[in-house]
Amino acid sequence: TFTFNCTPSAANPPPSSYVFERDGVDIIKGVSGSILTISSLKRSKDSGNYTCVVTNEAGSVTIATNVNVLVPPSITPLSTNETVIEGTSFITPLTTTGNPFPVSSNVVIKKDGVTIRDGRITVNLGSGSGASSFTIQNVNRTDSGSYTINMATTAGSGT
């Protein structure tokens, strides 16, 4: 929940109107009150620069704030069951989302529930575009199993 309190520190005479805007577009006009509350924030529609213009007979004042809605990371595999020829490389695309976008240092790869550290097995995060990939180079029989990718950011964690 985001609450924007637009009460000026001193207003004499009292405010006659409040106009709330997001990125320069009016979202609330009138004298209904000095507080804007948004529940169930969505990054795509609620992030942005918010302003409130408070007006009375003496003039107006603008109060501003910026809202950046954080979203825990998530990763969606585009394939789930694959057969791979030994000695070849396996690459599968992934869709990665989150705000902030996850970084490689916060990615943990698990095979059959156990964290692995094998330089042949990597996740390439697509620099904020969402287009990422999972790679196993020089596949061998011991690579068979179920893989999960865990990511963490300041917004939380996801698989």
JSON list of N, CA and C in Angstrom, two decimals, residues 33-88:
[
{"chain": "A", "resi": 33, "resn": "GLY", "atom": "N", "xyz": [-9.91, 15.41, -0.33]},
{"chain": "A", "resi": 33, "resn": "GLY", "atom": "CA", "xyz": [-9.01, 15.18, 0.78]},
{"chain": "A", "resi": 33, "resn": "GLY", "atom": "C", "xyz": [-7.56, 15.29, 0.37]},
{"chain": "A", "resi": 34, "resn": "SER", "atom": "N", "xyz": [-6.71, 15.26, 1.39]},
{"chain": "A", "resi": 34, "resn": "SER", "atom": "CA", "xyz": [-5.30, 15.49, 1.16]},
{"chain": "A", "resi": 34, "resn": "SER", "atom": "C", "xyz": [-4.47, 14.22, 1.14]},
{"chain": "A", "resi": 35, "resn": "ILE", "atom": "N", "xyz": [-5.11, 13.05, 1.17]},
{"chain": "A", "resi": 35, "resn": "ILE", "atom": "CA", "xyz": [-4.37, 11.79, 1.21]},
{"chain": "A", "resi": 35, "resn": "ILE", "atom": "C", "xyz": [-4.79, 10.90, 0.04]},
{"chain": "A", "resi": 36, "resn": "LEU", "atom": "N", "xyz": [-3.79, 10.42, -0.70]},
{"chain": "A", "resi": 36, "resn": "LEU", "atom": "CA", "xyz": [-4.00, 9.46, -1.79]},
{"chain": "A", "resi": 36, "resn": "LEU", "atom": "C", "xyz": [-3.48, 8.12, -1.30]},
{"chain": "A", "resi": 37, "resn": "THR", "atom": "N", "xyz": [-4.31, 7.08, -1.37]},
{"chain": "A", "resi": 37, "resn": "THR", "atom": "CA", "xyz": [-3.91, 5.74, -0.97]},
{"chain": "A", "resi": 37, "resn": "THR", "atom": "C", "xyz": [-4.15, 4.79, -2.13]},
{"chain": "A", "resi": 38, "resn": "ILE", "atom": "N", "xyz": [-3.12, 4.01, -2.45]},
{"chain": "A", "resi": 38, "resn": "ILE", "atom": "CA", "xyz": [-3.24, 2.98, -3.50]},
{"chain": "A", "resi": 38, "resn": "ILE", "atom": "C", "xyz": [-2.88, 1.65, -2.87]},
{"chain": "A", "resi": 39, "resn": "SER", "atom": "N", "xyz": [-3.82, 0.71, -2.91]},
{"chain": "A", "resi": 39, "resn": "SER", "atom": "CA", "xyz": [-3.60, -0.63, -2.39]},
{"chain": "A", "resi": 39, "resn": "SER", "atom": "C", "xyz": [-3.26, -1.57, -3.55]},
{"chain": "A", "resi": 40, "resn": "SER", "atom": "N", "xyz": [-2.66, -2.69, -3.25]},
{"chain": "A", "resi": 40, "resn": "SER", "atom": "CA", "xyz": [-2.31, -3.70, -4.26]},
{"chain": "A", "resi": 40, "resn": "SER", "atom": "C", "xyz": [-1.55, -3.08, -5.43]},
{"chain": "A", "resi": 41, "resn": "LEU", "atom": "N", "xyz": [-0.41, -2.51, -5.14]},
{"chain": "A", "resi": 41, "resn": "LEU", "atom": "CA", "xyz": [0.39, -1.83, -6.15]},
{"chain": "A", "resi": 41, "resn": "LEU", "atom": "C", "xyz": [0.83, -2.77, -7.27]},
{"chain": "A", "resi": 42, "resn": "LYS", "atom": "N", "xyz": [0.81, -2.26, -8.47]},
{"chain": "A", "resi": 42, "resn": "LYS", "atom": "CA", "xyz": [1.30, -2.96, -9.67]},
{"chain": "A", "resi": 42, "resn": "LYS", "atom": "C", "xyz": [2.40, -2.11, -10.27]},
{"chain": "A", "resi": 43, "resn": "ARG", "atom": "N", "xyz": [3.53, -2.74, -10.59]},
{"chain": "A", "resi": 43, "resn": "ARG", "atom": "CA", "xyz": [4.66, -1.97, -11.12]},
{"chain": "A", "resi": 43, "resn": "ARG", "atom": "C", "xyz": [4.29, -1.23, -12.39]},
{"chain": "A", "resi": 44, "resn": "SER", "atom": "N", "xyz": [3.62, -1.92, -13.31]},
{"chain": "A", "resi": 44, "resn": "SER", "atom": "CA", "xyz": [3.34, -1.34, -14.63]},
{"chain": "A", "resi": 44, "resn": "SER", "atom": "C", "xyz": [2.44, -0.11, -14.56]},
{"chain": "A", "resi": 45, "resn": "LYS", "atom": "N", "xyz": [1.52, -0.07, -13.60]},
{"chain": "A", "resi": 45, "resn": "LYS", "atom": "CA", "xyz": [0.59, 1.06, -13.57]},
{"chain": "A", "resi": 45, "resn": "LYS", "atom": "C", "xyz": [0.78, 2.02, -12.42]},
{"chain": "A", "resi": 46, "resn": "ASP", "atom": "N", "xyz": [1.52, 1.62, -11.37]},
{"chain": "A", "resi": 46, "resn": "ASP", "atom": "CA", "xyz": [1.62, 2.47, -10.19]},
{"chain": "A", "resi": 46, "resn": "ASP", "atom": "C", "xyz": [2.99, 3.10, -9.96]},
{"chain": "A", "resi": 47, "resn": "SER", "atom": "N", "xyz": [4.05, 2.60, -10.61]},
{"chain": "A", "resi": 47, "resn": "SER", "atom": "CA", "xyz": [5.36, 3.24, -10.49]},
{"chain": "A", "resi": 47, "resn": "SER", "atom": "C", "xyz": [5.32, 4.57, -11.22]},
{"chain": "A", "resi": 48, "resn": "GLY", "atom": "N", "xyz": [6.02, 5.56, -10.69]},
{"chain": "A", "resi": 48, "resn": "GLY", "atom": "CA", "xyz": [6.09, 6.83, -11.39]},
{"chain": "A", "resi": 48, "resn": "GLY", "atom": "C", "xyz": [6.30, 8.00, -10.46]},
{"chain": "A", "resi": 49, "resn": "ASN", "atom": "N", "xyz": [6.26, 9.19, -11.03]},
{"chain": "A", "resi": 49, "resn": "ASN", "atom": "CA", "xyz": [6.40, 10.43, -10.29]},
{"chain": "A", "resi": 49, "resn": "ASN", "atom": "C", "xyz": [5.02, 10.96, -9.94]},
{"chain": "A", "resi": 50, "resn": "TYR", "atom": "N", "xyz": [4.77, 11.12, -8.64]},
{"chain": "A", "resi": 50, "resn": "TYR", "atom": "CA", "xyz": [3.49, 11.60, -8.16]},
{"chain": "A", "resi": 50, "resn": "TYR", "atom": "C", "xyz": [3.65, 13.04, -7.68]},
{"chain": "A", "resi": 51, "resn": "THR", "atom": "N", "xyz": [2.67, 13.86, -8.01]},
{"chain": "A", "resi": 51, "resn": "THR", "atom": "CA", "xyz": [2.63, 15.23, -7.51]},
{"chain": "A", "resi": 51, "resn": "THR", "atom": "C", "xyz": [1.23, 15.52, -6.99]},
{"chain": "A", "resi": 52, "resn": "CYS", "atom": "N", "xyz": [1.17, 16.44, -6.07]},
{"chain": "A", "resi": 52, "resn": "CYS", "atom": "CA", "xyz": [-0.09, 16.92, -5.54]},
{"chain": "A", "resi": 52, "resn": "CYS", "atom": "C", "xyz": [-0.01, 18.44, -5.57]},
{"chain": "A", "resi": 53, "resn": "VAL", "atom": "N", "xyz": [-0.98, 19.06, -6.19]},
{"chain": "A", "resi": 53, "resn": "VAL", "atom": "CA", "xyz": [-1.05, 20.52, -6.21]},
{"chain": "A", "resi": 53, "resn": "VAL", "atom": "C", "xyz": [-2.16, 20.92, -5.25]},
{"chain": "A", "resi": 54, "resn": "VAL", "atom": "N", "xyz": [-1.78, 21.66, -4.22]},
{"chain": "A", "resi": 54, "resn": "VAL", "atom": "CA", "xyz": [-2.73, 22.13, -3.21]},
{"chain": "A", "resi": 54, "resn": "VAL", "atom": "C", "xyz": [-2.97, 23.60, -3.49]},
{"chain": "A", "resi": 55, "resn": "THR", "atom": "N", "xyz": [-4.25, 23.99, -3.58]},
{"chain": "A", "resi": 55, "resn": "THR", "atom": "CA", "xyz": [-4.59, 25.37, -3.92]},
{"chain": "A", "resi": 55, "resn": "THR", "atom": "C", "xyz": [-5.51, 25.97, -2.85]},
{"chain": "A", "resi": 56, "resn": "ASN", "atom": "N", "xyz": [-5.25, 27.25, -2.55]},
{"chain": "A", "resi": 56, "resn": "ASN", "atom": "CA", "xyz": [-6.18, 28.03, -1.74]},
{"chain": "A", "resi": 56, "resn": "ASN", "atom": "C", "xyz": [-6.22, 29.44, -2.34]},
{"chain": "A", "resi": 57, "resn": "GLU", "atom": "N", "xyz": [-6.90, 30.37, -1.68]},
{"chain": "A", "resi": 57, "resn": "GLU", "atom": "CA", "xyz": [-7.06, 31.72, -2.21]},
{"chain": "A", "resi": 57, "resn": "GLU", "atom": "C", "xyz": [-5.73, 32.45, -2.40]},
{"chain": "A", "resi": 58, "resn": "ALA", "atom": "N", "xyz": [-4.71, 32.08, -1.62]},
{"chain": "A", "resi": 58, "resn": "ALA", "atom": "CA", "xyz": [-3.41, 32.76, -1.67]},
{"chain": "A", "resi": 58, "resn": "ALA", "atom": "C", "xyz": [-2.50, 32.21, -2.78]},
{"chain": "A", "resi": 59, "resn": "GLY", "atom": "N", "xyz": [-2.82, 31.05, -3.32]},
{"chain": "A", "resi": 59, "resn": "GLY", "atom": "CA", "xyz": [-1.97, 30.46, -4.37]},
{"chain": "A", "resi": 59, "resn": "GLY", "atom": "C", "xyz": [-1.96, 28.95, -4.31]},
{"chain": "A", "resi": 60, "resn": "SER", "atom": "N", "xyz": [-0.87, 28.37, -4.79]},
{"chain": "A", "resi": 60, "resn": "SER", "atom": "CA", "xyz": [-0.78, 26.90, -4.80]},
{"chain": "A", "resi": 60, "resn": "SER", "atom": "C", "xyz": [0.64, 26.47, -4.45]},
{"chain": "A", "resi": 61, "resn": "VAL", "atom": "N", "xyz": [0.75, 25.23, -4.00]},
{"chain": "A", "resi": 61, "resn": "VAL", "atom": "CA", "xyz": [2.04, 24.61, -3.70]},
{"chain": "A", "resi": 61, "resn": "VAL", "atom": "C", "xyz": [1.99, 23.19, -4.26]},
{"chain": "A", "resi": 62, "resn": "THR", "atom": "N", "xyz": [3.15, 22.72, -4.74]},
{"chain": "A", "resi": 62, "resn": "THR", "atom": "CA", "xyz": [3.24, 21.36, -5.28]},
{"chain": "A", "resi": 62, "resn": "THR", "atom": "C", "xyz": [4.12, 20.51, -4.37]},
{"chain": "A", "resi": 63, "resn": "ILE", "atom": "N", "xyz": [3.63, 19.35, -4.05]},
{"chain": "A", "resi": 63, "resn": "ILE", "atom": "CA", "xyz": [4.37, 18.37, -3.25]},
{"chain": "A", "resi": 63, "resn": "ILE", "atom": "C", "xyz": [4.61, 17.17, -4.17]},
{"chain": "A", "resi": 64, "resn": "ALA", "atom": "N", "xyz": [5.84, 16.63, -4.19]},
{"chain": "A", "resi": 64, "resn": "ALA", "atom": "CA", "xyz": [6.18, 15.56, -5.13]},
{"chain": "A", "resi": 64, "resn": "ALA", "atom": "C", "xyz": [6.86, 14.39, -4.43]},
{"chain": "A", "resi": 65, "resn": "THR", "atom": "N", "xyz": [6.69, 13.22, -5.01]},
{"chain": "A", "resi": 65, "resn": "THR", "atom": "CA", "xyz": [7.39, 12.02, -4.55]},
{"chain": "A", "resi": 65, "resn": "THR", "atom": "C", "xyz": [7.50, 11.04, -5.73]},
{"chain": "A", "resi": 66, "resn": "ASN", "atom": "N", "xyz": [8.43, 10.12, -5.62]},
{"chain": "A", "resi": 66, "resn": "ASN", "atom": "CA", "xyz": [8.60, 9.10, -6.66]},
{"chain": "A", "resi": 66, "resn": "ASN", "atom": "C", "xyz": [8.28, 7.74, -6.05]},
{"chain": "A", "resi": 67, "resn": "VAL", "atom": "N", "xyz": [7.58, 6.90, -6.81]},
{"chain": "A", "resi": 67, "resn": "VAL", "atom": "CA", "xyz": [7.22, 5.56, -6.37]},
{"chain": "A", "resi": 67, "resn": "VAL", "atom": "C", "xyz": [7.84, 4.55, -7.33]},
{"chain": "A", "resi": 68, "resn": "ASN", "atom": "N", "xyz": [8.61, 3.63, -6.77]},
{"chain": "A", "resi": 68, "resn": "ASN", "atom": "CA", "xyz": [9.20, 2.54, -7.55]},
{"chain": "A", "resi": 68, "resn": "ASN", "atom": "C", "xyz": [8.70, 1.24, -6.92]},
{"chain": "A", "resi": 69, "resn": "VAL", "atom": "N", "xyz": [7.79, 0.56, -7.59]},
{"chain": "A", "resi": 69, "resn": "VAL", "atom": "CA", "xyz": [7.20, -0.66, -7.06]},
{"chain": "A", "resi": 69, "resn": "VAL", "atom": "C", "xyz": [8.17, -1.82, -7.29]},
{"chain": "A", "resi": 70, "resn": "LEU", "atom": "N", "xyz": [8.60, -2.45, -6.19]},
{"chain": "A", "resi": 70, "resn": "LEU", "atom": "CA", "xyz": [9.51, -3.59, -6.28]},
{"chain": "A", "resi": 70, "resn": "LEU", "atom": "C", "xyz": [8.72, -4.87, -6.50]},
{"chain": "A", "resi": 71, "resn": "VAL", "atom": "N", "xyz": [9.28, -5.76, -7.33]},
{"chain": "A", "resi": 71, "resn": "VAL", "atom": "CA", "xyz": [8.63, -7.02, -7.66]},
{"chain": "A", "resi": 71, "resn": "VAL", "atom": "C", "xyz": [9.65, -8.14, -7.48]},
{"chain": "A", "resi": 72, "resn": "PRO", "atom": "N", "xyz": [9.34, -9.17, -6.66]},
{"chain": "A", "resi": 72, "resn": "PRO", "atom": "CA", "xyz": [10.28, -10.27, -6.50]},
{"chain": "A", "resi": 72, "resn": "PRO", "atom": "C", "xyz": [10.60, -10.93, -7.84]},
{"chain": "A", "resi": 73, "resn": "PRO", "atom": "N", "xyz": [11.80, -11.48, -7.97]},
{"chain": "A", "resi": 73, "resn": "PRO", "atom": "CA", "xyz": [12.18, -12.10, -9.24]},
{"chain": "A", "resi": 73, "resn": "PRO", "atom": "C", "xyz": [11.40, -13.39, -9.50]},
{"chain": "A", "resi": 74, "resn": "SER", "atom": "N", "xyz": [11.22, -13.68, -10.76]},
{"chain": "A", "resi": 74, "resn": "SER", "atom": "CA", "xyz": [10.67, -14.98, -11.15]},
{"chain": "A", "resi": 74, "resn": "SER", "atom": "C", "xyz": [11.32, -15.39, -12.46]},
{"chain": "A", "resi": 75, "resn": "ILE", "atom": "N", "xyz": [11.36, -16.68, -12.66]},
{"chain": "A", "resi": 75, "resn": "ILE", "atom": "CA", "xyz": [11.97, -17.21, -13.89]},
{"chain": "A", "resi": 75, "resn": "ILE", "atom": "C", "xyz": [11.06, -18.31, -14.42]},
{"chain": "A", "resi": 76, "resn": "THR", "atom": "N", "xyz": [10.80, -18.27, -15.71]},
{"chain": "A", "resi": 76, "resn": "THR", "atom": "CA", "xyz": [9.91, -19.25, -16.34]},
{"chain": "A", "resi": 76, "resn": "THR", "atom": "C", "xyz": [10.68, -19.98, -17.43]},
{"chain": "A", "resi": 77, "resn": "PRO", "atom": "N", "xyz": [10.82, -21.31, -17.27]},
{"chain": "A", "resi": 77, "resn": "PRO", "atom": "CA", "xyz": [11.49, -22.06, -18.33]},
{"chain": "A", "resi": 77, "resn": "PRO", "atom": "C", "xyz": [10.58, -22.19, -19.55]},
{"chain": "A", "resi": 78, "resn": "LEU", "atom": "N", "xyz": [11.18, -22.16, -20.72]},
{"chain": "A", "resi": 78, "resn": "LEU", "atom": "CA", "xyz": [10.40, -22.34, -21.94]},
{"chain": "A", "resi": 78, "resn": "LEU", "atom": "C", "xyz": [10.38, -23.79, -22.37]},
{"chain": "A", "resi": 79, "resn": "SER", "atom": "N", "xyz": [11.20, -24.64, -21.74]},
{"chain": "A", "resi": 79, "resn": "SER", "atom": "CA", "xyz": [11.12, -26.09, -21.96]},
{"chain": "A", "resi": 79, "resn": "SER", "atom": "C", "xyz": [11.36, -26.76, -20.63]},
{"chain": "A", "resi": 80, "resn": "THR", "atom": "N", "xyz": [10.74, -27.93, -20.42]},
{"chain": "A", "resi": 80, "resn": "THR", "atom": "CA", "xyz": [10.86, -28.57, -19.12]},
{"chain": "A", "resi": 80, "resn": "THR", "atom": "C", "xyz": [11.48, -29.95, -19.17]},
{"chain": "A", "resi": 81, "resn": "ASN", "atom": "N", "xyz": [11.32, -30.68, -20.23]},
{"chain": "A", "resi": 81, "resn": "ASN", "atom": "CA", "xyz": [11.90, -32.02, -20.33]},
{"chain": "A", "resi": 81, "resn": "ASN", "atom": "C", "xyz": [12.67, -32.11, -21.64]},
{"chain": "A", "resi": 82, "resn": "GLU", "atom": "N", "xyz": [13.93, -32.42, -21.53]},
{"chain": "A", "resi": 82, "resn": "GLU", "atom": "CA", "xyz": [14.78, -32.45, -22.72]},
{"chain": "A", "resi": 82, "resn": "GLU", "atom": "C", "xyz": [15.64, -33.71, -22.74]},
{"chain": "A", "resi": 83, "resn": "THR", "atom": "N", "xyz": [15.91, -34.22, -23.94]},
{"chain": "A", "resi": 83, "resn": "THR", "atom": "CA", "xyz": [16.88, -35.29, -24.15]},
{"chain": "A", "resi": 83, "resn": "THR", "atom": "C", "xyz": [18.04, -34.66, -24.89]},
{"chain": "A", "resi": 84, "resn": "VAL", "atom": "N", "xyz": [19.26, -34.87, -24.37]},
{"chain": "A", "resi": 84, "resn": "VAL", "atom": "CA", "xyz": [20.43, -34.21, -24.93]},
{"chain": "A", "resi": 84, "resn": "VAL", "atom": "C", "xyz": [21.50, -35.26, -25.23]},
{"chain": "A", "resi": 85, "resn": "ILE", "atom": "N", "xyz": [22.21, -35.07, -26.32]},
{"chain": "A", "resi": 85, "resn": "ILE", "atom": "CA", "xyz": [23.28, -35.99, -26.71]},
{"chain": "A", "resi": 85, "resn": "ILE", "atom": "C", "xyz": [24.53, -35.68, -25.90]},
{"chain": "A", "resi": 86, "resn": "GLU", "atom": "N", "xyz": [25.13, -36.73, -25.34]},
{"chain": "A", "resi": 86, "resn": "GLU", "atom": "CA", "xyz": [26.34, -36.57, -24.53]},
{"chain": "A", "resi": 86, "resn": "GLU", "atom": "C", "xyz": [27.44, -35.88, -25.34]},
{"chain": "A", "resi": 87, "resn": "GLY", "atom": "N", "xyz": [28.13, -34.95, -24.70]},
{"chain": "A", "resi": 87, "resn": "GLY", "atom": "CA", "xyz": [29.22, -34.23, -25.35]},
{"chain": "A", "resi": 87, "resn": "GLY", "atom": "C", "xyz": [28.80, -32.94, -26.03]},
{"chain": "A", "resi": 88, "resn": "THR", "atom": "N", "xyz": [27.48, -32.73, -26.18]},
{"chain": "A", "resi": 88, "resn": "THR", "atom": "CA", "xyz": [27.00, -31.49, -26.79]},
{"chain": "A", "resi": 88, "resn": "THR", "atom": "C", "xyz": [26.66, -30.47, -25.70]}
]
